[in-house]
Short mmCIF file of C-alpha atoms and ligand atoms in Angstrom, two decimals:
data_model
loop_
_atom_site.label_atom_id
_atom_site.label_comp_id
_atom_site.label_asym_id
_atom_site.label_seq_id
_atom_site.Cartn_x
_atom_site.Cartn_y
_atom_site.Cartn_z
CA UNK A 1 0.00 0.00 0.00
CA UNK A 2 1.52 3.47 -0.75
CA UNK A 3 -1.56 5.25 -0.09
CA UNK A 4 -2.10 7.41 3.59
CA UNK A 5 -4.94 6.30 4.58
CA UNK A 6 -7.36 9.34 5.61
CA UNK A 7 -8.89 8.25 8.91
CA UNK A 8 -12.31 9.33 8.92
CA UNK A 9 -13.48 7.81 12.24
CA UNK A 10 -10.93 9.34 13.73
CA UNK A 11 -11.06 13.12 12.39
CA UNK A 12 -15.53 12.43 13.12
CA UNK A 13 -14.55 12.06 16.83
CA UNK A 14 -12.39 15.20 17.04
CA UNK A 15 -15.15 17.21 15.47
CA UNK A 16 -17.61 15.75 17.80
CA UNK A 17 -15.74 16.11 20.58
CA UNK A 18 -15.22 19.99 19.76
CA UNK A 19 -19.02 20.32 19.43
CA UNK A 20 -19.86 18.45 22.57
CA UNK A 21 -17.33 21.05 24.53
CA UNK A 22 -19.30 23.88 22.65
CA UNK A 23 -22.39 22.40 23.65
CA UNK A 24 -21.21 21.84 27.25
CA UNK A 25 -20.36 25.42 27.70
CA UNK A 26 -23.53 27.13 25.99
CA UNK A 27 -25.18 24.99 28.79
CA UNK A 28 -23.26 26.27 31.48
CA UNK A 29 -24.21 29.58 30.42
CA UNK A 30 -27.78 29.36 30.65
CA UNK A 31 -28.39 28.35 27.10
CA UNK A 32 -31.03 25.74 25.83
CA UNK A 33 -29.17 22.80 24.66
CA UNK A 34 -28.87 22.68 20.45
CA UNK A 35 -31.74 20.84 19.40
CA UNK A 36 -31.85 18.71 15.95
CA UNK A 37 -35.69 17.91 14.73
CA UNK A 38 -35.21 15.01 12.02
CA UNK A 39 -38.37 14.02 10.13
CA UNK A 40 -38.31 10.89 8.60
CA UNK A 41 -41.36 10.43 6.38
CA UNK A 42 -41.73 6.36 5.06
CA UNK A 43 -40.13 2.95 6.35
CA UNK A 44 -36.79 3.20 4.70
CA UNK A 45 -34.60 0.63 6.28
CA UNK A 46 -31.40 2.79 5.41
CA UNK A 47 -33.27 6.19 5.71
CA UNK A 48 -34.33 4.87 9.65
CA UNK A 49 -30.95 3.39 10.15
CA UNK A 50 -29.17 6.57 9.22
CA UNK A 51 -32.21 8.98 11.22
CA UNK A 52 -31.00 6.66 14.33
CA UNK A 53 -27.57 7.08 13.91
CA UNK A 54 -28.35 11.34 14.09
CA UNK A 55 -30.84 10.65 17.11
CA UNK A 56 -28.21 8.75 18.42
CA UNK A 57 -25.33 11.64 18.20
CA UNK A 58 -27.34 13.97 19.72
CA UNK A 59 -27.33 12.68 23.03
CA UNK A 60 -23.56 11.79 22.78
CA UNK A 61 -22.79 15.59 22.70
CA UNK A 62 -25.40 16.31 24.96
CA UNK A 63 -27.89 17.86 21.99
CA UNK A 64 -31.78 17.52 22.10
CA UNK A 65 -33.46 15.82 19.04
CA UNK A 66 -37.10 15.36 18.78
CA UNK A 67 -37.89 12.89 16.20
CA UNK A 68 -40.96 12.71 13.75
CA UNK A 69 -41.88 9.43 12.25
CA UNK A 70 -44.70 9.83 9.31
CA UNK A 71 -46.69 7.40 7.40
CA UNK A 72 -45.26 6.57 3.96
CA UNK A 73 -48.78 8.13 3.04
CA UNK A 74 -49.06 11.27 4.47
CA UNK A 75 -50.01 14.15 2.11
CA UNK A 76 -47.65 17.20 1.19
CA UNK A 77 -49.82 19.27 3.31
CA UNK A 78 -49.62 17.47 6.45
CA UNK A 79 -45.96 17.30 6.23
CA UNK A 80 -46.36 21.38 5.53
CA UNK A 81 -47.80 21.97 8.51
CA UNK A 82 -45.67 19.78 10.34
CA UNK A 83 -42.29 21.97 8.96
CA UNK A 84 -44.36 25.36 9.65
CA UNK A 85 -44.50 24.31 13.29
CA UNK A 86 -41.05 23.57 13.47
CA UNK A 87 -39.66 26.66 11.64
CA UNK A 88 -41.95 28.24 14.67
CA UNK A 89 -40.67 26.34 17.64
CA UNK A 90 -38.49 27.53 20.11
CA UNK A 91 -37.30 24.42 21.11
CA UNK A 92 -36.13 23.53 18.02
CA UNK A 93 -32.96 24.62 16.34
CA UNK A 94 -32.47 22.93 13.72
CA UNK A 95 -34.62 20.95 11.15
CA UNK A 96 -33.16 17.99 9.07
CA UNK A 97 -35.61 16.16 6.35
CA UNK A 98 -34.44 12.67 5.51
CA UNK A 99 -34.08 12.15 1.70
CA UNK A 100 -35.38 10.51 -0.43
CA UNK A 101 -38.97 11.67 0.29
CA UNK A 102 -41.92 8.99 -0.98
CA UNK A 103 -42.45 9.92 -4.85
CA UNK A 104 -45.63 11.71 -4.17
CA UNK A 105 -44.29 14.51 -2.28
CA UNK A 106 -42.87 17.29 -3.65
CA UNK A 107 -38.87 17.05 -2.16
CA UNK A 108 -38.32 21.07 -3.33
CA UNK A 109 -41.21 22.76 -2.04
CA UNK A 110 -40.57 20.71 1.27
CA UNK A 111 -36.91 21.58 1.43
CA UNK A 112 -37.84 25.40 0.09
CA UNK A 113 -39.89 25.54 3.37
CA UNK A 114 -37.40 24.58 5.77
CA UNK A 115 -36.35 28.21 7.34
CA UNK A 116 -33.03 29.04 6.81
CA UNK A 117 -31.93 29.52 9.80
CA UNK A 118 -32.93 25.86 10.59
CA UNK A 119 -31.58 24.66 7.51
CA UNK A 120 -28.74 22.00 9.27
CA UNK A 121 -28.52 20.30 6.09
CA UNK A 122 -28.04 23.34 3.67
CA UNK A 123 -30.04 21.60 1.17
CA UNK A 124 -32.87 24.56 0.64
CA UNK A 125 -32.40 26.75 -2.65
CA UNK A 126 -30.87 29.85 -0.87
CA UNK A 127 -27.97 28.05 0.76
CA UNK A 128 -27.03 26.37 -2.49
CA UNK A 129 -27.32 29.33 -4.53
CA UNK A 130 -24.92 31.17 -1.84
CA UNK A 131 -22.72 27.65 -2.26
CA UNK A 132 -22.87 28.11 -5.99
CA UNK A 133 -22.00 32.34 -6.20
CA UNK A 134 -18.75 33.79 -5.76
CA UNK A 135 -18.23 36.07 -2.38
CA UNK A 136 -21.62 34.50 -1.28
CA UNK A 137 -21.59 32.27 2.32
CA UNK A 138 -24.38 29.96 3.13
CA UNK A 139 -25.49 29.80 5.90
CA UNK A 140 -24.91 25.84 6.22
CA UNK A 141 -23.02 23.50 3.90
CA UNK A 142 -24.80 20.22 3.33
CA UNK A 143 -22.65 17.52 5.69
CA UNK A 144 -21.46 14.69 3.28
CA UNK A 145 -19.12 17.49 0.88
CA UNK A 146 -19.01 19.59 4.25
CA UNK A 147 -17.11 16.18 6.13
CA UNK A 148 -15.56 15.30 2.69
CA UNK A 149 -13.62 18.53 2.17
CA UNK A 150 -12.46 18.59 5.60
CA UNK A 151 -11.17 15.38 5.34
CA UNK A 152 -8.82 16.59 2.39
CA UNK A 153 -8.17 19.16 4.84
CA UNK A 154 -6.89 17.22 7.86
CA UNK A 155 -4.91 15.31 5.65
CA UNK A 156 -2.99 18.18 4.24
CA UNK A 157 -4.53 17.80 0.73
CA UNK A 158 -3.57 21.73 -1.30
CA UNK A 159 -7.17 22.34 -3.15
CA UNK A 160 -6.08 25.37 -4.71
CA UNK A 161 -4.99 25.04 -7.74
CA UNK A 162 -5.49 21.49 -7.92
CA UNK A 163 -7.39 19.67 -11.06
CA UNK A 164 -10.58 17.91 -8.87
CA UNK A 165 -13.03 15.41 -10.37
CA UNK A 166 -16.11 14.70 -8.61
CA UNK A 167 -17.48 11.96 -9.76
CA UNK A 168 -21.92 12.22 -9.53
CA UNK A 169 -23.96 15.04 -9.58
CA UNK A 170 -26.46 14.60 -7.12
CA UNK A 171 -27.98 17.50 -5.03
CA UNK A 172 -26.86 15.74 -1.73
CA UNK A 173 -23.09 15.21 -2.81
CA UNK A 174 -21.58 15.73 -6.30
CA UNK A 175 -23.25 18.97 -7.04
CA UNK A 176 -22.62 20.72 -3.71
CA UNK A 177 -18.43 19.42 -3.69
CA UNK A 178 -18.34 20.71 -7.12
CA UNK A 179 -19.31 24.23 -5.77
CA UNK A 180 -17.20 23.83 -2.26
CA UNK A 181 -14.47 22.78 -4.58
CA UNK A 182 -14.46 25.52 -6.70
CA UNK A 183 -14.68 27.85 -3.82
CA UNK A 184 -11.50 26.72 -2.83
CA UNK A 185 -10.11 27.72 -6.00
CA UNK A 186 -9.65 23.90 -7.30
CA UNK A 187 -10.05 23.39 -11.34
CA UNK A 188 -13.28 20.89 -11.10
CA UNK A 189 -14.74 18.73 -13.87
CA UNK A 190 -18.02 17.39 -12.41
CA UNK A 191 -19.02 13.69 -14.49
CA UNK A 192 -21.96 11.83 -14.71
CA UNK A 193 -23.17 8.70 -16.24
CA UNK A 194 -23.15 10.41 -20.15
CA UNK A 195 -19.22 11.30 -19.54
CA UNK A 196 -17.39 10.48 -22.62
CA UNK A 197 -13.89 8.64 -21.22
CA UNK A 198 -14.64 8.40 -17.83
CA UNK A 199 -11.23 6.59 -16.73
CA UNK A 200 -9.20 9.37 -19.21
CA UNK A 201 -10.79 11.84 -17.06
CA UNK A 202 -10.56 10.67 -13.80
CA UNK A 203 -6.76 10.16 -14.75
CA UNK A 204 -6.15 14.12 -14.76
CA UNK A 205 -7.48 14.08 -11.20
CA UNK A 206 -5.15 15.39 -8.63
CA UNK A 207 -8.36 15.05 -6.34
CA UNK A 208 -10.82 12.32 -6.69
CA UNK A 209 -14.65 12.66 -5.34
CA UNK A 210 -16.27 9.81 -5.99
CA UNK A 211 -20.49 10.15 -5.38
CA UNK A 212 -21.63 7.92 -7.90
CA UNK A 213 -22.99 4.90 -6.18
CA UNK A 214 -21.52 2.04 -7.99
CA UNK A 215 -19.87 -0.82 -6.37
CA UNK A 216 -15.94 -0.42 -6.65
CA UNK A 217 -16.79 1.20 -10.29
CA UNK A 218 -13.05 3.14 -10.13
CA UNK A 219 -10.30 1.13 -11.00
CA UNK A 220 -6.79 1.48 -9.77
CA UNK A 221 -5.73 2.33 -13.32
CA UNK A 222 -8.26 5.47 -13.40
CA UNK A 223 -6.39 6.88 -10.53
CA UNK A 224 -3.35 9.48 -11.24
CA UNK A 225 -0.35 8.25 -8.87
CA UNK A 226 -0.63 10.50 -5.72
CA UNK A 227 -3.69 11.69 -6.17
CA UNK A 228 -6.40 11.79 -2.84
CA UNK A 229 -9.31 9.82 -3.58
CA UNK A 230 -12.23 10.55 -1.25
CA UNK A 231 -14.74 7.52 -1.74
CA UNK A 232 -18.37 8.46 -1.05
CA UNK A 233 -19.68 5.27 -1.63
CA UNK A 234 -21.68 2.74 0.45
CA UNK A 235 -22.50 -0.47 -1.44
CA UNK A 236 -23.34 -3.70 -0.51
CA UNK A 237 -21.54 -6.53 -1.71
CA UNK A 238 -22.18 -10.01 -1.20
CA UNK A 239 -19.44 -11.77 0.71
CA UNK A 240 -19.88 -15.23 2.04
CA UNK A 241 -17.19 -14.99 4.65
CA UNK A 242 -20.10 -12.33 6.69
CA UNK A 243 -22.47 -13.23 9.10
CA UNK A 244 -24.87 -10.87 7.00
CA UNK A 245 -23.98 -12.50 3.64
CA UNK A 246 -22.67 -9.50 2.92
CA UNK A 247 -20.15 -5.95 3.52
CA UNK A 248 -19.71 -2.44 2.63
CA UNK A 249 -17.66 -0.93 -0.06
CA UNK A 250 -17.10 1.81 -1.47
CA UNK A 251 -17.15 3.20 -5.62
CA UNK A 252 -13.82 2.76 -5.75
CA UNK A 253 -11.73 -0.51 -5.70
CA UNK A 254 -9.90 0.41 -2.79
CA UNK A 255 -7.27 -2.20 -3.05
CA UNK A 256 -6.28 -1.36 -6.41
CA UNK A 257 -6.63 2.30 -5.78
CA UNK A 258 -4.53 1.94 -2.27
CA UNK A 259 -1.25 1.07 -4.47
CA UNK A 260 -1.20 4.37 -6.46
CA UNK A 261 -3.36 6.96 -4.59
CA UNK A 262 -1.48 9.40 -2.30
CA UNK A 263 -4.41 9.20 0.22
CA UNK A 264 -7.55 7.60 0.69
CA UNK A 265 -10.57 7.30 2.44
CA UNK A 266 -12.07 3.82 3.76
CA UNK A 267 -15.52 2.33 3.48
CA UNK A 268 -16.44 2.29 5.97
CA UNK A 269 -15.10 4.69 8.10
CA UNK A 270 -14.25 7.22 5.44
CA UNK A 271 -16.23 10.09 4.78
CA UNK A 272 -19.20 8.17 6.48
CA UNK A 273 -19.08 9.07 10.15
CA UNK A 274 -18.17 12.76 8.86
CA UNK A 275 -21.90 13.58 7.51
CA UNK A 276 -23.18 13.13 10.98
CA UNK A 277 -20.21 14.37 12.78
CA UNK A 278 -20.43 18.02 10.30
CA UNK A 279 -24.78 17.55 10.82
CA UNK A 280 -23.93 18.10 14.73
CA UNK A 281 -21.66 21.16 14.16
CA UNK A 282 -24.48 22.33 11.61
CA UNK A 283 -26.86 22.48 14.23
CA UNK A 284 -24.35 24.01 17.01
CA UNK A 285 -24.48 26.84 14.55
CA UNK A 286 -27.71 27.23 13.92
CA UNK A 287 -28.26 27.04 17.91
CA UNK A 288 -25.74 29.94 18.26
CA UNK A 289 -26.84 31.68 14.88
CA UNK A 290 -30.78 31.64 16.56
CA UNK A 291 -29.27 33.12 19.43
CA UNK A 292 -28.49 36.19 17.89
N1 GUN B 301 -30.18 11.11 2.44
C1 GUN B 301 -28.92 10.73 2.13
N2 GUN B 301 -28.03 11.60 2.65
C2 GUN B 301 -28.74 12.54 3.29
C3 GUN B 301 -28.37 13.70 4.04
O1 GUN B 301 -27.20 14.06 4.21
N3 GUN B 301 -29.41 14.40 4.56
C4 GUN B 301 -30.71 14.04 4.38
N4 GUN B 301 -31.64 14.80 4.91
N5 GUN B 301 -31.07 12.99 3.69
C5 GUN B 301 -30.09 12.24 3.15
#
């Protein structure tokens, strides 16, 4: 292996423990403890598993979560009302809407709703369009690119100037690391499943995001030598030696990649526990923002 491996678990735990302090200390002074609303609307397997997982982190840092569980078949104006009364509420500072919504519902007018002060995942239209415009801040960057940029970060990755190729261009991932990318001055080429010469471009790519959602699609031969390769990915694979029948990779082949990437992320424990370590700093801010 010549790769460094970027340790993602590890860097997640530092940023929770700096937000747990933070939280500690706004309690001491007198201040309500930052508190995370998630609505999860449906009986999602993954979308409960990973809704748990952010209950679960609030209490580890001493945050309050309230947690609404709708029927798959509730109508877009019940879940209206249900994001009005949370935009209103005191007690809640932030307000995070697990995706993918049921197809009936309309996903933007819900997320246009969310106020954005409350906005802990910086997925409504005003925080991406201060993501996407130059001298612009949002308010909140949405956690997965948030937790993969810092990741390049802590490892000493230089962005600027750098040729980056983000590999998907989802709203959740691709498309918002494309814009946090280019903010930090790298040269990005976002692809996509009509990319002519995928693996040519790739090759060029000093930093790899990979967002795409295909088992171990990236080959180690797609991958410039030295080149940090964040992997985004979490796919099932079937694996006989498991208990489950089963284990998690990533979109990249990571033991290919290992032998000619300068760094890399895991899967799991990547870029993974960052999206929930990077949702509980979100909603630190938007505690200390709403104080204001
Ligand atoms: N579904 C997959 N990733 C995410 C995320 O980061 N936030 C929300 N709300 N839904 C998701």
């Amino acid at each position: 292996m010549t790769a460094q491996l970027i340790d993602g678990k590890l860097i997640a735990q530092q940023v929770r423990a700096g937000v747990a302090e933070a939280v500690a200390r706004r309690v001491l002074e007198g201040f309500a403890k930052p508190t995370l609303a998630t609505v999860l609307v449906g009986d999602r397997v993954d979308s409960a598993t990973y809704v748990n997982a952010k209950q679960k982190a609030c209490a580890e840092l001493g945050m309050g979560s309230v947690s609404y569980h709708l029927p798959a078949e509730i109508s877009q104006e019940e879940l209206e009302k249900l994001i009005k009364s949370l935009n209103r509420s005191k007690k809640v500072h932030g307000i995070l809407v697990q995706l993918p919504l049921p197809s009936h519902l309309n996903e933007e007018r819900v997320l246009q709703l969310i106020s954005i002060e409350k906005d802990v995942d910086g997925f409504s239209p005003i925080n991406i369009g201060r993501l996407a415009q130059k001298g612009r801040e949002p308010l909140f960057v949405p956690c997965t690119p948030f937790g993969s940029i810092y990741l390049l970060e802590q490892a000493g990755v230089k962005i600027e100037g750098a040729n980056a190729v983000v590999l998907g261009r989802s709203n959740i991932v691709g498309m918002p690391a494309a814009l946090l990318l280019i903010g930090k001055n790298a040269t990005v080429t976002v692809c996509h499943s009509r990319t002519k010469d995928l693996p040519g471009v790739v090759r060029q790519a000093d930093i790899l995001i990979a967002a795409i959602g295909k088992t171990e699609m990236v080959r180690g031969d797609w991958i410039k030598p030295g080149a940090a390769v964040i992997d985004v990915g979490i796919n099932s694979k079937p694996d006989a030696s498991k208990k489950s029948g089963y284990r998690l990779v990533g979109d990249v082949n990571f033991d290919e990649a290992k032998e000619v990437a300068g760094f890399i992320t895991p899967v799991p424990g990547g870029v993974g526990p960052m999206t929930i370590a990077m949702l509980m700093k979100n909603t630190l801010r938007a505690a200390e923002l709403q104080q204001k």
